[in-house]
mmCIF file of C-alpha atoms in Angstrom:
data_model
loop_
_atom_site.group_PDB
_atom_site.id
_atom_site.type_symbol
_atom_site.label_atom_id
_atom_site.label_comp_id
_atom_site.label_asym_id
_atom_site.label_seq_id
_atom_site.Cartn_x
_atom_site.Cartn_y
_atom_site.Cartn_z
ATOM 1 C CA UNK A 222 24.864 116.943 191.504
ATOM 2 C CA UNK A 223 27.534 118.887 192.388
ATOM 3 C CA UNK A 224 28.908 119.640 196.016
ATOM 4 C CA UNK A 225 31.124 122.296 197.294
ATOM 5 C CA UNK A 226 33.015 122.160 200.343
ATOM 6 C CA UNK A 227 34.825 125.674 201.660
ATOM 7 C CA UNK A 228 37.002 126.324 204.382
ATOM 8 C CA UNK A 229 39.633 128.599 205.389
ATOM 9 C CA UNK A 230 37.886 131.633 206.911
ATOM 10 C CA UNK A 231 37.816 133.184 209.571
ATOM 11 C CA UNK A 232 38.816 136.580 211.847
ATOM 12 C CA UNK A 233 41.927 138.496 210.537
ATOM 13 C CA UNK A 234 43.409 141.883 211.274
ATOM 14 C CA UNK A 235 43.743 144.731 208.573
ATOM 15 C CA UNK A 236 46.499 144.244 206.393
ATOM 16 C CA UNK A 237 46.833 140.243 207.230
ATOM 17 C CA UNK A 238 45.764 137.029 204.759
ATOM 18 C CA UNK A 239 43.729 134.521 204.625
ATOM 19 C CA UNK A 240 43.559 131.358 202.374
ATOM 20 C CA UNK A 241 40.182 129.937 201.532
ATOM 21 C CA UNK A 242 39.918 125.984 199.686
ATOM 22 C CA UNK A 243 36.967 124.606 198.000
ATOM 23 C CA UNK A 244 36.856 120.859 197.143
ATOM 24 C CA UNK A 245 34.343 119.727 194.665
ATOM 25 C CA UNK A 246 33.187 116.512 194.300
ATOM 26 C CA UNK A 247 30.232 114.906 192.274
ATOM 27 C CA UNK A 248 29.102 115.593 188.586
ATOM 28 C CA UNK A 249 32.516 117.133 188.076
ATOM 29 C CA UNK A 250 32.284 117.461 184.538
ATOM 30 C CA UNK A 251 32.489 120.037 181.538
ATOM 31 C CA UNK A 252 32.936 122.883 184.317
ATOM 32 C CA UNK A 253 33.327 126.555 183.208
ATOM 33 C CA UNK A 254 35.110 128.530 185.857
ATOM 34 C CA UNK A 255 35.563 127.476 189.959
ATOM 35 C CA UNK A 256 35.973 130.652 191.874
ATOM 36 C CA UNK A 257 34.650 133.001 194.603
ATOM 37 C CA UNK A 258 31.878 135.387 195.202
ATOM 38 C CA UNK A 259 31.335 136.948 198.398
ATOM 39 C CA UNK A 260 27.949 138.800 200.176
ATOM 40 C CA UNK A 261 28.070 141.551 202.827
ATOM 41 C CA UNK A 262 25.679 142.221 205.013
ATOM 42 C CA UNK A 263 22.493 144.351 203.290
ATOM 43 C CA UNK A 264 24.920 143.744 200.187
ATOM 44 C CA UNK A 265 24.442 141.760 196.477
ATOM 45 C CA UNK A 266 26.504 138.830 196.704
ATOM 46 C CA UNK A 267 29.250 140.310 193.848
ATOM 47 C CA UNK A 268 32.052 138.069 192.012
ATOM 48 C CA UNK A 269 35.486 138.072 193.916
ATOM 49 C CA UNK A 270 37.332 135.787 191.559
ATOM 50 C CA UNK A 271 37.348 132.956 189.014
ATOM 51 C CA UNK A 272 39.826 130.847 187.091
ATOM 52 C CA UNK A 273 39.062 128.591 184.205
ATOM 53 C CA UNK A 274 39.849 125.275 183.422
ATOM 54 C CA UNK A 275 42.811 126.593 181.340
ATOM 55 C CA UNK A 276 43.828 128.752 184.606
ATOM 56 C CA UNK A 277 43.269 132.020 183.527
ATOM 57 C CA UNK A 278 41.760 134.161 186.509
ATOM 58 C CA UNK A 279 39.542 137.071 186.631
ATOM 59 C CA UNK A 280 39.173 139.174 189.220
ATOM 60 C CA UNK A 281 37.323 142.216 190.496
ATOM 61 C CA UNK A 282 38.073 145.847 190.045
ATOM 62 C CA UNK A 283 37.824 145.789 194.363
ATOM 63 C CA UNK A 284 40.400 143.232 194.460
ATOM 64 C CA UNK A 285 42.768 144.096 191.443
ATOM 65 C CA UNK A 286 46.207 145.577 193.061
ATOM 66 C CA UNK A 287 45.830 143.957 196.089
ATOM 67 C CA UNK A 288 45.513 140.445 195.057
ATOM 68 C CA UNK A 289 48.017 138.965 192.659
ATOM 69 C CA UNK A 290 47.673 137.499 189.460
ATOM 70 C CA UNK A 291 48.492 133.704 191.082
ATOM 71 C CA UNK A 292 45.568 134.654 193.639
ATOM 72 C CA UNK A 293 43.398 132.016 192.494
ATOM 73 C CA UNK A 294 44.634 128.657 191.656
ATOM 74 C CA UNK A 295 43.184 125.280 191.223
ATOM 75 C CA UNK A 296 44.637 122.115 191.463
ATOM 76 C CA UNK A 297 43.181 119.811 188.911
ATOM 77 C CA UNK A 298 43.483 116.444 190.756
ATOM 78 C CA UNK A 299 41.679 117.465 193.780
ATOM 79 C CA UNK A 300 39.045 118.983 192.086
ATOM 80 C CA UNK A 301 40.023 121.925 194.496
ATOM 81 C CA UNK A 302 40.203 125.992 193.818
ATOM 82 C CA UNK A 303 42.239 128.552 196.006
ATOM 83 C CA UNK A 304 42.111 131.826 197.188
ATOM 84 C CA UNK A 305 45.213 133.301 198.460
ATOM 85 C CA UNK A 306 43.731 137.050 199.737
ATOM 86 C CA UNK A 307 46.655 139.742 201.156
ATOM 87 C CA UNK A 308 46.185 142.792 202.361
ATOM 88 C CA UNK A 309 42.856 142.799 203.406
ATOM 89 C CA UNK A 310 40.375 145.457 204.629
ATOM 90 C CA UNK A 311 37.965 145.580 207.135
ATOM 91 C CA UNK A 312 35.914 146.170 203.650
ATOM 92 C CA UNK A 313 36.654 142.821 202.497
ATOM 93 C CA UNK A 314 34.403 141.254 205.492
ATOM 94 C CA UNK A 315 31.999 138.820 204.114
ATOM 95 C CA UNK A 316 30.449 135.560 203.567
ATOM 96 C CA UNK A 317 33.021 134.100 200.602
ATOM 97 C CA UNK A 318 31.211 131.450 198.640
ATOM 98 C CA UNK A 319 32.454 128.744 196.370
ATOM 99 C CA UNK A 320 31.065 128.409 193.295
ATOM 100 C CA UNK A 321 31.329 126.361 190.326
ATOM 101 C CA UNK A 322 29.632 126.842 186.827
ATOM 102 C CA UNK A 323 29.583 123.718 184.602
ATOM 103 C CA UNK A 324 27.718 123.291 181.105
ATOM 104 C CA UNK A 325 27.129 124.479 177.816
ATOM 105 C CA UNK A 326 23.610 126.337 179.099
ATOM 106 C CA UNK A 327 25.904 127.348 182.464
ATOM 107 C CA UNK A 328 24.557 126.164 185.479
ATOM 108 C CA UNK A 329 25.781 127.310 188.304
ATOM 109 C CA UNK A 330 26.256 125.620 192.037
ATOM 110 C CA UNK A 331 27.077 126.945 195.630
ATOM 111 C CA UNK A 332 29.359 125.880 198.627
ATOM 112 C CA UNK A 333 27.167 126.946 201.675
ATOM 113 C CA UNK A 334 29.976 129.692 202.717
ATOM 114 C CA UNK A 335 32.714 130.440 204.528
ATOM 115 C CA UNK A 336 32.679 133.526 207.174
ATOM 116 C CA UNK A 337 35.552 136.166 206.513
ATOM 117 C CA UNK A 338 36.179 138.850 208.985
ATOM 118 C CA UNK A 339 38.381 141.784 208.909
ATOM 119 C CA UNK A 340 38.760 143.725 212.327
ATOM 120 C CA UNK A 341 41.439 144.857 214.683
#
């Protein structure tokens, strides 16, 4: 099994950052991508970003421009992925979840999320 442990969220004015961490530990093996989704309320939970074991990100169209191309990082060792997010928006106020897709057949598994608010 897989676990996923986030943390870094929390209450933020417009136009300030916030850094979110997720450690995995576990069946660590033959991953995919590590990244972030996100679900607002009454919302789909939609992708936010993801980075590869090679370290090439994606990111969504709601993101691009405001986030930077070093956004997401992961750090190898610690089995732990980043999320550096600027210039938020009250928009951008969500439950952020960790995820991590492993496998040939991809299988993917969830941290238990991280609350991010946006709000003067």
């Amino acid at each position: 099994q897989v676990r996923l442990v986030e943390s870094g969220g929390g209450l933020v004015q417009p136009g300030g950052s916030l850094r979110l961490s997720c450690s995995a530990s576990g069946s660590i093996f033959s991953i995919n991508t590590m990244g972030w989704y996100r679900q607002a309320p009454g919302k789909q939970r939609e992708l936010v970003a993801t980075i590869t074991t090679r370290n090439s990100p994606n990111y969504a169209d709601s993101v691009k421009g405001r986030f930077t191309i070093s956004s997401i990082s992961r750090d190898s060792v610690k089995n732990t992925v980043y999320l550096q997010m600027s210039a938020l928006k009250p928009e951008d106020t969500a439950v952020y979840y960790c995820n991590l897709q492993k496998g040939y057949s991809p299988v993917d598994y969830w941290g238990q999320g991280t609350q991010v608010t946006v709000s003067s």
